[in-house]
Each structure stands twice: as C-alpha cells, then as structure tokens.
Short mmCIF file of C-alpha atoms in Angstrom, two decimals:
data_model
loop_
_atom_site.label_atom_id
_atom_site.label_comp_id
_atom_site.label_asym_id
_atom_site.label_seq_id
_atom_site.Cartn_x
_atom_site.Cartn_y
_atom_site.Cartn_z
CA MET I 1 0.00 0.00 0.00
CA ALA I 2 1.35 3.41 -1.01
CA VAL I 3 2.23 5.86 1.76
CA SER I 4 1.75 8.81 -0.61
CA THR I 5 -0.96 9.40 -3.23
CA GLU I 6 -1.58 11.96 -5.97
CA ASP I 7 -5.37 12.00 -5.97
CA PRO I 8 -6.22 12.94 -3.33
CA LEU I 9 -2.87 14.59 -2.63
CA SER I 10 -1.66 13.09 0.63
CA GLY I 11 1.51 11.65 2.03
CA LEU I 12 3.96 11.07 4.83
CA TRP I 13 7.64 11.97 5.13
CA LYS I 14 9.85 10.37 7.75
CA PRO I 15 13.29 12.01 7.98
CA SER I 16 16.42 9.97 8.56
CA HIS I 17 18.84 10.24 11.48
CA LEU I 18 21.25 12.53 9.60
CA GLN I 19 22.48 15.32 11.90
CA ALA I 20 24.59 17.43 9.54
CA MET I 21 25.52 17.80 5.86
CA HIS I 22 28.47 20.08 5.18
CA TYR I 23 29.66 21.04 1.69
CA GLY I 24 32.34 23.18 0.09
CA SER I 25 36.09 23.42 -0.34
CA ASP I 26 38.36 22.10 2.45
CA THR I 27 35.40 21.05 4.60
CA VAL I 28 37.26 17.94 5.78
CA LYS I 29 40.29 19.92 6.93
CA ASN I 30 38.20 22.63 8.57
CA TYR I 31 35.36 20.70 10.16
CA LEU I 32 35.98 16.94 10.46
CA LEU I 33 37.25 17.05 14.04
CA SER I 34 34.28 19.15 15.16
CA TYR I 35 31.91 16.37 14.07
CA LEU I 36 33.46 13.62 16.19
CA PRO I 37 30.89 12.63 18.83
CA SER I 38 33.17 13.44 21.78
CA GLU I 39 36.54 14.91 22.75
CA THR I 40 37.87 11.41 23.37
CA SER I 41 36.42 9.71 20.28
CA LYS I 42 38.47 7.13 18.43
CA ALA I 43 37.74 6.80 14.71
CA PHE I 44 38.39 3.90 12.35
CA ILE I 45 38.66 4.73 8.63
CA ILE I 46 36.97 2.52 6.01
CA THR I 47 38.14 2.96 2.41
CA GLY I 48 39.48 1.24 -0.69
CA SER I 49 43.04 0.60 -1.74
CA SER I 50 42.92 3.01 -4.68
CA LEU I 51 42.23 6.05 -2.52
CA ALA I 52 44.73 4.90 0.07
CA THR I 53 47.60 4.23 -2.34
CA ASN I 54 46.99 6.53 -5.32
CA THR I 55 45.89 9.72 -3.55
CA PRO I 56 47.00 11.65 -0.45
CA LEU I 57 43.44 11.76 0.93
CA ILE I 58 43.59 8.99 3.52
CA SER I 59 46.95 10.07 4.90
CA GLN I 60 45.54 13.60 5.20
CA ILE I 61 42.64 12.34 7.30
CA GLU I 62 44.95 10.19 9.43
CA SER I 63 47.18 13.20 10.10
CA LEU I 64 44.17 15.35 10.88
CA LEU I 65 42.88 12.83 13.42
CA GLY I 66 46.32 12.33 14.93
CA SER I 67 47.11 9.74 17.59
CA LYS I 68 44.40 11.20 19.80
CA HIS I 69 41.54 10.23 17.48
CA HIS I 70 42.88 7.77 14.87
CA ALA I 71 42.35 4.14 15.87
CA GLY I 72 43.15 2.50 12.56
CA THR I 73 42.44 2.25 8.84
CA PHE I 74 41.02 -0.58 6.77
CA ALA I 75 41.91 0.18 3.14
CA ASN I 76 40.91 -3.06 1.45
CA ILE I 77 37.24 -2.54 0.61
CA GLU I 78 36.44 -3.73 -2.91
CA GLN I 79 33.64 -3.09 -5.40
CA HIS I 80 30.23 -4.37 -4.24
CA ALA I 81 31.52 -4.84 -0.67
CA PRO I 82 32.43 -8.56 -0.54
CA ILE I 83 31.63 -10.15 2.82
CA ASP I 84 35.12 -11.45 3.53
CA ARG I 85 36.45 -7.88 3.61
CA LEU I 86 33.58 -6.86 5.90
CA ASP I 87 34.48 -9.70 8.26
CA GLN I 88 38.11 -8.57 8.38
CA ALA I 89 37.17 -4.95 9.06
CA THR I 90 34.52 -5.86 11.65
CA ASP I 91 37.02 -8.04 13.51
CA ALA I 92 39.52 -5.18 13.58
CA VAL I 93 36.94 -2.75 14.94
CA THR I 94 35.57 -5.17 17.52
CA LYS I 95 39.03 -5.86 18.97
CA ASP I 96 39.44 -2.21 20.00
CA PRO I 97 36.79 -1.16 22.55
CA SER I 98 37.88 2.49 22.32
CA ILE I 99 36.46 2.83 18.78
CA ASP I 100 33.14 4.66 18.69
CA THR I 101 33.25 6.17 15.18
CA LEU I 102 33.59 4.97 11.59
CA ILE I 103 34.77 7.37 8.88
CA SER I 104 33.99 6.06 5.40
CA VAL I 105 35.85 7.64 2.49
CA GLY I 106 35.07 6.90 -1.15
CA GLY I 107 32.12 5.74 -3.19
CA GLY I 108 29.23 3.40 -2.55
CA SER I 109 31.28 0.37 -1.55
CA PRO I 110 33.19 1.94 1.38
CA ILE I 111 30.08 3.79 2.54
CA ASP I 112 27.85 0.70 2.40
CA SER I 113 30.66 -1.33 4.00
CA ALA I 114 30.79 1.05 6.95
CA LYS I 115 27.03 0.65 7.41
CA ALA I 116 27.34 -3.12 7.22
CA ILE I 117 30.23 -3.10 9.71
CA SER I 118 28.10 -1.04 12.10
CA HIS I 119 25.26 -3.55 11.61
CA ARG I 120 27.54 -6.51 12.36
CA TYR I 121 29.11 -4.65 15.29
CA HIS I 122 25.62 -4.16 16.72
CA GLN I 123 24.96 -7.89 16.43
CA LYS I 124 28.05 -8.54 18.57
CA GLN I 125 28.08 -5.52 20.91
CA SER I 126 24.40 -4.43 20.98
CA LYS I 127 25.22 -0.90 19.84
CA TYR I 128 25.76 0.93 16.57
CA LEU I 129 28.83 2.97 15.67
CA TYR I 130 28.70 6.69 14.90
CA HIS I 131 29.28 7.13 11.16
CA ILE I 132 30.85 10.12 9.39
CA THR I 133 31.08 9.78 5.62
CA ILE I 134 33.23 11.64 3.10
CA PRO I 135 31.90 10.70 -0.37
CA THR I 136 34.18 11.00 -3.39
CA THR I 137 31.66 9.86 -6.04
CA LEU I 138 28.06 10.71 -6.88
CA SER I 139 26.58 7.33 -5.92
CA ALA I 140 24.59 8.90 -3.02
CA ALA I 141 25.03 5.81 -0.82
CA GLU I 142 25.56 8.26 2.03
CA CYS I 143 21.93 9.35 1.80
CA THR I 144 20.19 6.18 2.99
CA ALA I 145 19.88 3.93 6.02
CA GLY I 146 20.24 0.89 3.78
CA ALA I 147 23.33 -0.96 2.61
CA GLY I 148 24.25 -3.75 0.27
CA TYR I 149 27.09 -6.23 0.41
CA THR I 150 28.00 -9.37 -1.53
CA ASP I 151 27.83 -12.77 0.16
CA ASN I 152 30.04 -15.78 -0.56
CA THR I 153 27.76 -16.90 -3.42
CA GLY I 154 28.07 -13.57 -5.23
CA THR I 155 24.53 -12.55 -4.26
CA LYS I 156 23.78 -8.99 -3.17
CA VAL I 157 22.42 -8.85 0.39
CA SER I 158 20.45 -5.81 1.53
CA ILE I 159 20.12 -4.52 5.08
CA PHE I 160 18.13 -1.56 6.39
CA HIS I 161 17.85 0.08 9.79
CA PRO I 162 17.38 3.74 10.79
CA GLU I 163 20.55 3.57 12.91
CA LEU I 164 22.64 2.74 9.83
CA MET I 165 22.15 6.23 8.40
CA PRO I 166 25.39 8.20 8.59
CA ARG I 167 25.17 10.97 11.18
CA VAL I 168 27.36 13.39 9.22
CA ILE I 169 28.01 13.81 5.48
CA ILE I 170 30.99 15.94 4.47
CA TYR I 171 31.10 16.85 0.78
CA ASP I 172 34.55 18.24 0.00
CA CYS I 173 35.22 19.18 -3.62
CA THR I 174 39.00 18.97 -3.04
CA PHE I 175 38.52 15.29 -2.21
CA ALA I 176 36.13 14.56 -5.08
CA LYS I 177 38.46 16.04 -7.71
CA GLU I 178 40.71 12.99 -7.15
CA THR I 179 37.98 10.71 -8.57
CA PRO I 180 38.59 9.35 -12.10
CA GLN I 181 36.37 11.17 -14.58
CA LYS I 182 34.50 8.14 -15.91
CA LEU I 183 33.67 6.99 -12.39
CA TRP I 184 32.55 10.51 -11.44
CA LEU I 185 30.25 10.87 -14.46
CA SER I 186 28.81 7.35 -14.35
CA THR I 187 27.94 7.66 -10.67
CA GLY I 188 26.23 10.90 -11.64
CA ILE I 189 23.96 8.76 -13.81
CA ARG I 190 23.42 6.58 -10.75
CA SER I 191 22.16 9.66 -8.92
CA LEU I 192 19.93 10.43 -11.89
CA ASP I 193 18.61 6.87 -11.58
CA HIS I 194 17.77 7.53 -7.90
CA ALA I 195 15.94 10.75 -8.70
CA VAL I 196 13.97 9.37 -11.66
CA GLU I 197 12.86 6.17 -9.93
CA SER I 198 11.95 8.09 -6.78
CA MET I 199 9.39 10.03 -8.82
CA TYR I 200 7.16 6.95 -9.06
CA HIS I 201 8.17 5.26 -5.81
CA PRO I 202 4.94 4.48 -3.89
CA ASN I 203 6.33 5.97 -0.68
CA ALA I 204 7.76 9.15 -2.20
CA SER I 205 6.12 12.24 -0.70
CA GLU I 206 5.45 15.30 -2.83
CA ALA I 207 7.51 17.38 -0.42
CA PRO I 208 10.37 17.18 0.09
CA THR I 209 11.07 14.00 -1.91
CA LYS I 210 9.76 14.70 -5.41
CA GLN I 211 10.63 18.39 -5.29
CA LEU I 212 14.21 17.53 -4.36
CA CYS I 213 14.36 14.89 -7.09
CA LEU I 214 13.16 17.29 -9.78
CA SER I 215 15.81 19.78 -8.66
CA ALA I 216 18.46 17.04 -8.73
CA ILE I 217 17.48 16.02 -12.26
CA THR I 218 17.84 19.61 -13.49
CA GLN I 219 21.26 19.97 -11.86
CA LEU I 220 22.53 16.61 -13.15
CA PHE I 221 21.49 17.36 -16.73
CA GLU I 222 23.16 20.77 -16.55
CA TYR I 223 26.34 20.11 -14.59
CA LEU I 224 27.44 16.63 -15.69
CA PRO I 225 28.32 17.90 -19.19
CA LYS I 226 29.93 21.01 -17.69
CA SER I 227 31.96 18.89 -15.28
CA GLN I 228 33.07 16.68 -18.15
CA LYS I 229 34.46 19.73 -19.95
CA GLU I 230 36.01 21.28 -16.82
CA PRO I 231 36.70 18.44 -14.36
CA TRP I 232 38.82 20.74 -12.16
CA ASN I 233 35.96 23.22 -11.60
CA GLN I 234 35.18 23.02 -7.89
CA GLY I 235 31.88 24.84 -8.28
CA TYR I 236 30.63 22.19 -10.70
CA ILE I 237 31.85 19.43 -8.40
CA THR I 238 29.96 20.88 -5.43
CA ARG I 239 26.80 21.44 -7.47
CA LEU I 240 26.86 17.79 -8.48
CA GLN I 241 27.48 16.64 -4.91
CA LEU I 242 24.39 18.57 -3.83
CA ALA I 243 22.43 17.09 -6.72
CA ALA I 244 23.46 13.60 -5.60
CA PHE I 245 22.28 14.44 -2.09
CA SER I 246 18.93 15.73 -3.40
CA SER I 247 18.47 12.65 -5.58
CA LEU I 248 18.07 10.27 -2.66
CA TYR I 249 18.06 11.92 0.76
CA GLY I 250 14.46 13.09 0.34
CA LEU I 251 13.08 9.56 0.60
CA GLY I 252 14.28 9.42 4.20
CA LEU I 253 12.98 6.41 6.08
CA ASN I 254 10.16 6.05 3.54
CA MET I 255 12.54 4.28 1.20
CA GLY I 256 12.34 0.79 2.66
CA ARG I 257 14.45 -1.74 0.78
CA GLY I 258 14.28 -0.70 -2.84
CA LEU I 259 13.52 1.89 -5.51
CA GLY I 260 12.45 0.52 -8.89
CA LEU I 261 13.18 -1.73 -11.84
CA SER I 262 16.35 0.05 -12.96
CA HIS I 263 17.83 -0.50 -9.51
CA SER I 264 16.66 -4.13 -9.43
CA LEU I 265 18.36 -4.71 -12.76
CA GLY I 266 21.43 -2.94 -11.40
CA TYR I 267 21.66 -5.42 -8.53
CA ALA I 268 21.13 -8.32 -10.94
CA LEU I 269 23.96 -7.05 -13.14
CA GLY I 270 26.31 -5.58 -10.53
CA SER I 271 27.66 -8.21 -8.17
CA PRO I 272 27.10 -11.28 -10.39
CA TYR I 273 28.96 -9.77 -13.37
CA GLY I 274 31.33 -7.31 -11.67
CA ILE I 275 29.76 -4.24 -13.25
CA PRO I 276 29.95 -0.96 -11.27
CA HIS I 277 26.55 0.42 -10.31
CA GLY I 278 27.20 3.67 -12.15
CA THR I 279 27.61 1.61 -15.31
CA THR I 280 24.52 -0.51 -14.60
CA SER I 281 22.45 2.68 -14.46
CA CYS I 282 23.94 3.73 -17.79
CA LEU I 283 22.78 0.39 -19.18
CA THR I 284 19.26 0.30 -17.76
CA LEU I 285 17.76 3.67 -16.85
CA ALA I 286 16.64 5.04 -20.23
CA SER I 287 15.11 1.72 -21.31
CA VAL I 288 13.34 1.28 -17.96
CA VAL I 289 11.84 4.77 -18.26
CA ARG I 290 10.43 3.93 -21.69
CA LEU I 291 9.01 0.66 -20.34
CA GLN I 292 7.43 2.33 -17.29
CA ALA I 293 5.96 4.99 -19.58
CA GLN I 294 3.43 2.38 -20.66
CA LYS I 295 1.89 2.44 -17.18
CA GLU I 296 -0.42 5.42 -16.69
CA GLU I 297 0.40 6.30 -13.08
CA LYS I 298 4.15 6.05 -13.62
CA ALA I 299 3.93 7.94 -16.90
CA GLN I 300 2.23 10.82 -15.07
CA GLN I 301 5.17 11.15 -12.71
CA LEU I 302 7.85 10.66 -15.36
CA ALA I 303 6.23 13.26 -17.62
CA ARG I 304 6.68 15.86 -14.88
CA ILE I 305 10.45 15.66 -15.48
CA LEU I 306 10.33 17.04 -19.03
CA PRO I 307 10.21 20.80 -18.25
CA TYR I 308 12.96 20.32 -15.67
CA ILE I 309 15.32 19.25 -18.45
CA GLY I 310 14.36 22.10 -20.76
CA GLN I 311 11.67 20.43 -22.86
CA ALA I 312 7.99 21.28 -23.21
CA ARG I 313 5.23 18.87 -22.26
CA THR I 314 2.76 17.84 -24.95
CA GLY I 315 -0.09 16.89 -22.64
CA ASN I 316 0.31 13.22 -23.52
CA ASP I 317 1.93 11.71 -20.40
CA ARG I 318 3.03 8.49 -22.06
CA LYS I 319 4.62 10.30 -24.98
CA ASP I 320 6.31 12.77 -22.63
CA ALA I 321 7.63 9.97 -20.40
CA VAL I 322 9.14 8.22 -23.42
CA GLN I 323 10.77 11.54 -24.33
CA VAL I 324 12.37 11.61 -20.88
CA GLY I 325 13.93 8.20 -21.60
CA ASP I 326 15.19 9.50 -24.95
CA ALA I 327 16.70 12.55 -23.24
CA ILE I 328 18.57 10.28 -20.84
CA ASP I 329 19.95 8.34 -23.80
CA SER I 330 21.10 11.62 -25.38
CA LEU I 331 22.82 12.64 -22.14
CA LEU I 332 24.64 9.29 -21.99
CA LYS I 333 25.89 9.73 -25.54
CA GLU I 334 27.01 13.29 -24.81
CA LEU I 335 29.00 12.06 -21.81
CA GLY I 336 30.42 9.07 -23.68
CA LEU I 337 28.75 6.68 -21.22
CA ASP I 338 26.46 4.72 -23.55
CA THR I 339 27.39 1.06 -23.42
CA THR I 340 26.08 -2.46 -24.04
CA LEU I 341 25.97 -5.72 -22.15
CA SER I 342 28.34 -7.22 -24.71
CA GLU I 343 30.88 -4.51 -23.91
CA GLN I 344 30.50 -5.49 -20.24
CA ASN I 345 31.17 -9.18 -21.11
CA VAL I 346 27.60 -10.34 -20.45
CA ASP I 347 26.41 -12.94 -22.98
CA GLU I 348 22.92 -13.54 -24.32
CA ASP I 349 22.54 -16.83 -22.44
CA GLN I 350 22.57 -14.83 -19.17
CA ILE I 351 19.38 -12.94 -19.99
CA PRO I 352 16.95 -15.36 -18.22
CA LYS I 353 19.07 -15.30 -15.06
CA ILE I 354 19.24 -11.48 -15.06
CA ALA I 355 15.48 -11.16 -15.60
CA ARG I 356 14.79 -13.71 -12.87
CA LEU I 357 17.01 -11.89 -10.36
CA ALA I 358 15.47 -8.53 -11.23
CA THR I 359 11.81 -9.56 -11.20
CA LYS I 360 11.88 -12.40 -8.65
CA THR I 361 9.73 -14.37 -11.12
CA GLU I 362 10.33 -16.94 -13.85
CA GLY I 363 7.53 -16.10 -16.23
CA GLY I 364 4.59 -13.84 -17.00
CA ASP I 365 4.11 -10.54 -18.83
CA PHE I 366 6.41 -8.51 -16.57
CA TYR I 367 9.18 -11.09 -16.78
CA ASP I 368 8.83 -11.20 -20.57
CA SER I 369 9.03 -7.41 -20.85
CA VAL I 370 12.21 -7.38 -18.76
CA VAL I 371 13.73 -10.15 -20.90
CA ALA I 372 13.04 -8.03 -23.96
CA LEU I 373 14.53 -4.96 -22.30
CA VAL I 374 17.71 -6.79 -21.30
CA ARG I 375 18.06 -8.35 -24.76
CA SER I 376 17.85 -4.87 -26.31
CA LYS I 377 20.98 -3.89 -24.38
CA LEU I 378 23.22 -6.61 -25.85
#
C-alpha cells in the first residue's frame, strides 16, 4: 500500500537520522574534528586501496585525526563490498573497545561497507557505531539507512535500519576532484537513476522528496556535461554533490528496501557480473523509463520531469515519459557513457538469469518485458 498518493494529494515523510551535511572546499580539513561525537572519540577509517595508495586523501585524514583520534584504517574494501572484507574490518573494529566512530571515504562500496560493519558490530556488541562519511563519487550511498554487500555466493544482500544512516556527510570538492572522470560521471547517472525512480516510488512524498528529485534532475542534466568539460571546476563538483544528495536523501525512512526496476536490474547485473553500479544505471535507466511509460500512473510522474530538463510537455503523459527516456539516452551519448551488455562481457545466455534476479519471477508478462529490455541492451 502506497504511503503517498496523488489524488487525493496526501503523504507522509519520515526524515532519517542525519544530523549534519556540510559542503564546500576544504570542509574535511576545517570541520571533520568538530563532528566527532566526543573529545575522546576514536575513529576507524573505512576505504578502498585506490584512494589509500593513489591519492593523499587517507593520509591527510589520518594526520588530521592524529594519535588522539585515529584508531586505525582498513583500506581493502572492494567493489560491491564482498563479505570477507567486511568480516576482516569488523574483527579489527571489535578488537578495540575504544572505537566509537567509523569514517567512510570513497564511493558506494566503502560507505555501504561502513554501514554493514556497524550492523555486524551491533549484532556482537548491541550498539551501533557513529558514522561520518566523506563521499568522493556521486553514488549517493551516504543518503540512505540501507546498505548492500555481496555474500560468498556472489549474491547482493540488503540490510536496512534507521541507525545505519550516517550521522554526518561531508562533501569536499577537493577530495572529489581525485575521482577518475568516468567513475565521477557514471555515478552521476546513478544519482539520476535515484531521482527518476523516486518520482514513481509508492512511498515518495510530494515534499520534500519529489521536489528535491526534480531539482536534482535539473542539476545533473546541466552540470554533468559542464563537469566533463572542466573536471577541475570546484563549483561544478559541489553542485553535483548537492544534486546527488537531493536525488536520494528526500526519501528518508520512507525508502524501505528498494527503488524501482532500474535499480533491481542494477543489482542483478552488478555483483554477479562485476559491473559498477554507475555503469549498470547507464545500461538500464533510459530503457526502464520507456518501459514504465506504458503504465499510466508512472507515466504521469515521469512526464513531470520534461520541463525540468528544458523540454515542453505535450499533454500526452506516455509520450512525454518516453521523451524523458530518450533525453537520458542523449545525455549518456554526450557524456560518452552509452554502453552495451556485450561490452560489459555479459552474454545472451545470461538474460533469463538477469530477468529472474530482477523480477523475482520466472515467467509472466512482466518477466517477458524485462527479458526483452535486457536483450535490447546486448
């Protein structure tokens, strides 16, 4: 049953446990220490090897924390957060009773890993860890109380609890400028995926959720191409970080465990085939929008996007929703992000498995439509 409805206009918004969101240049250097929960806090950093070895960012944070606040660093998080790495990090945190804070640095995998570590820590110690996150991509994983990790079978496991929401988000454009351009832009499409699928999410409230999403869509369409042309422009970086925040934070605790078909396909393609989630959104979003345009209620919400990307509505919701999908395709081509399943080393014989994972069914009209969609991306 939907929490929010259009006719009559009614809804419910439940905010998350986020306490602060800080953005700008040098925000980590200037404000990180002020966000530690106490004067005696000990923080454990969660990140990936690329940031730790190829950039000065992690060493900067370690120096900033100093011996007073730095309890350790786990720099071996991998794409899609494999469970063996979570076990190693959780064991390291659990062994030191002075640790009360996790600082995640990076994209969706380190951020989700920190949430999962807090979840597993709670299972052992009956309390959650305070979480400060410093995102360096546009995945927007920092904006939810949910997390995903990959179990030993390669299956994505989802967890959700209000206490898993980071307490502080620090967007620092000097950190984000270290992110490789393709990763930066593709995770921007992931944020676009969040915003678009939130428009027809049954729990999405008109305010602030859909209003924030429409703003995010405008900003992403405008600033992703600008950022591609001027990747060093800190103003563009910050605008995109705020767009990523707006794309997903507005759902708050209304989100539950999922968004829509594009995300379901992303999970079916991501962990099993080693495809980054930014790339899965590049593969699926436009086609999913055109498919959902055939459903009247979803077409009504998708059609609302058109004027926010500089195009006029025709009055035909289904036609306008299809045009939104076409506009997303055009944006992908402009950014050089259009791709195929074949280019991602996914063969045609995998289509039934992908459709089954995405739909949780093995037949029927919906399953058949998803099979056709996936086949069109070969």
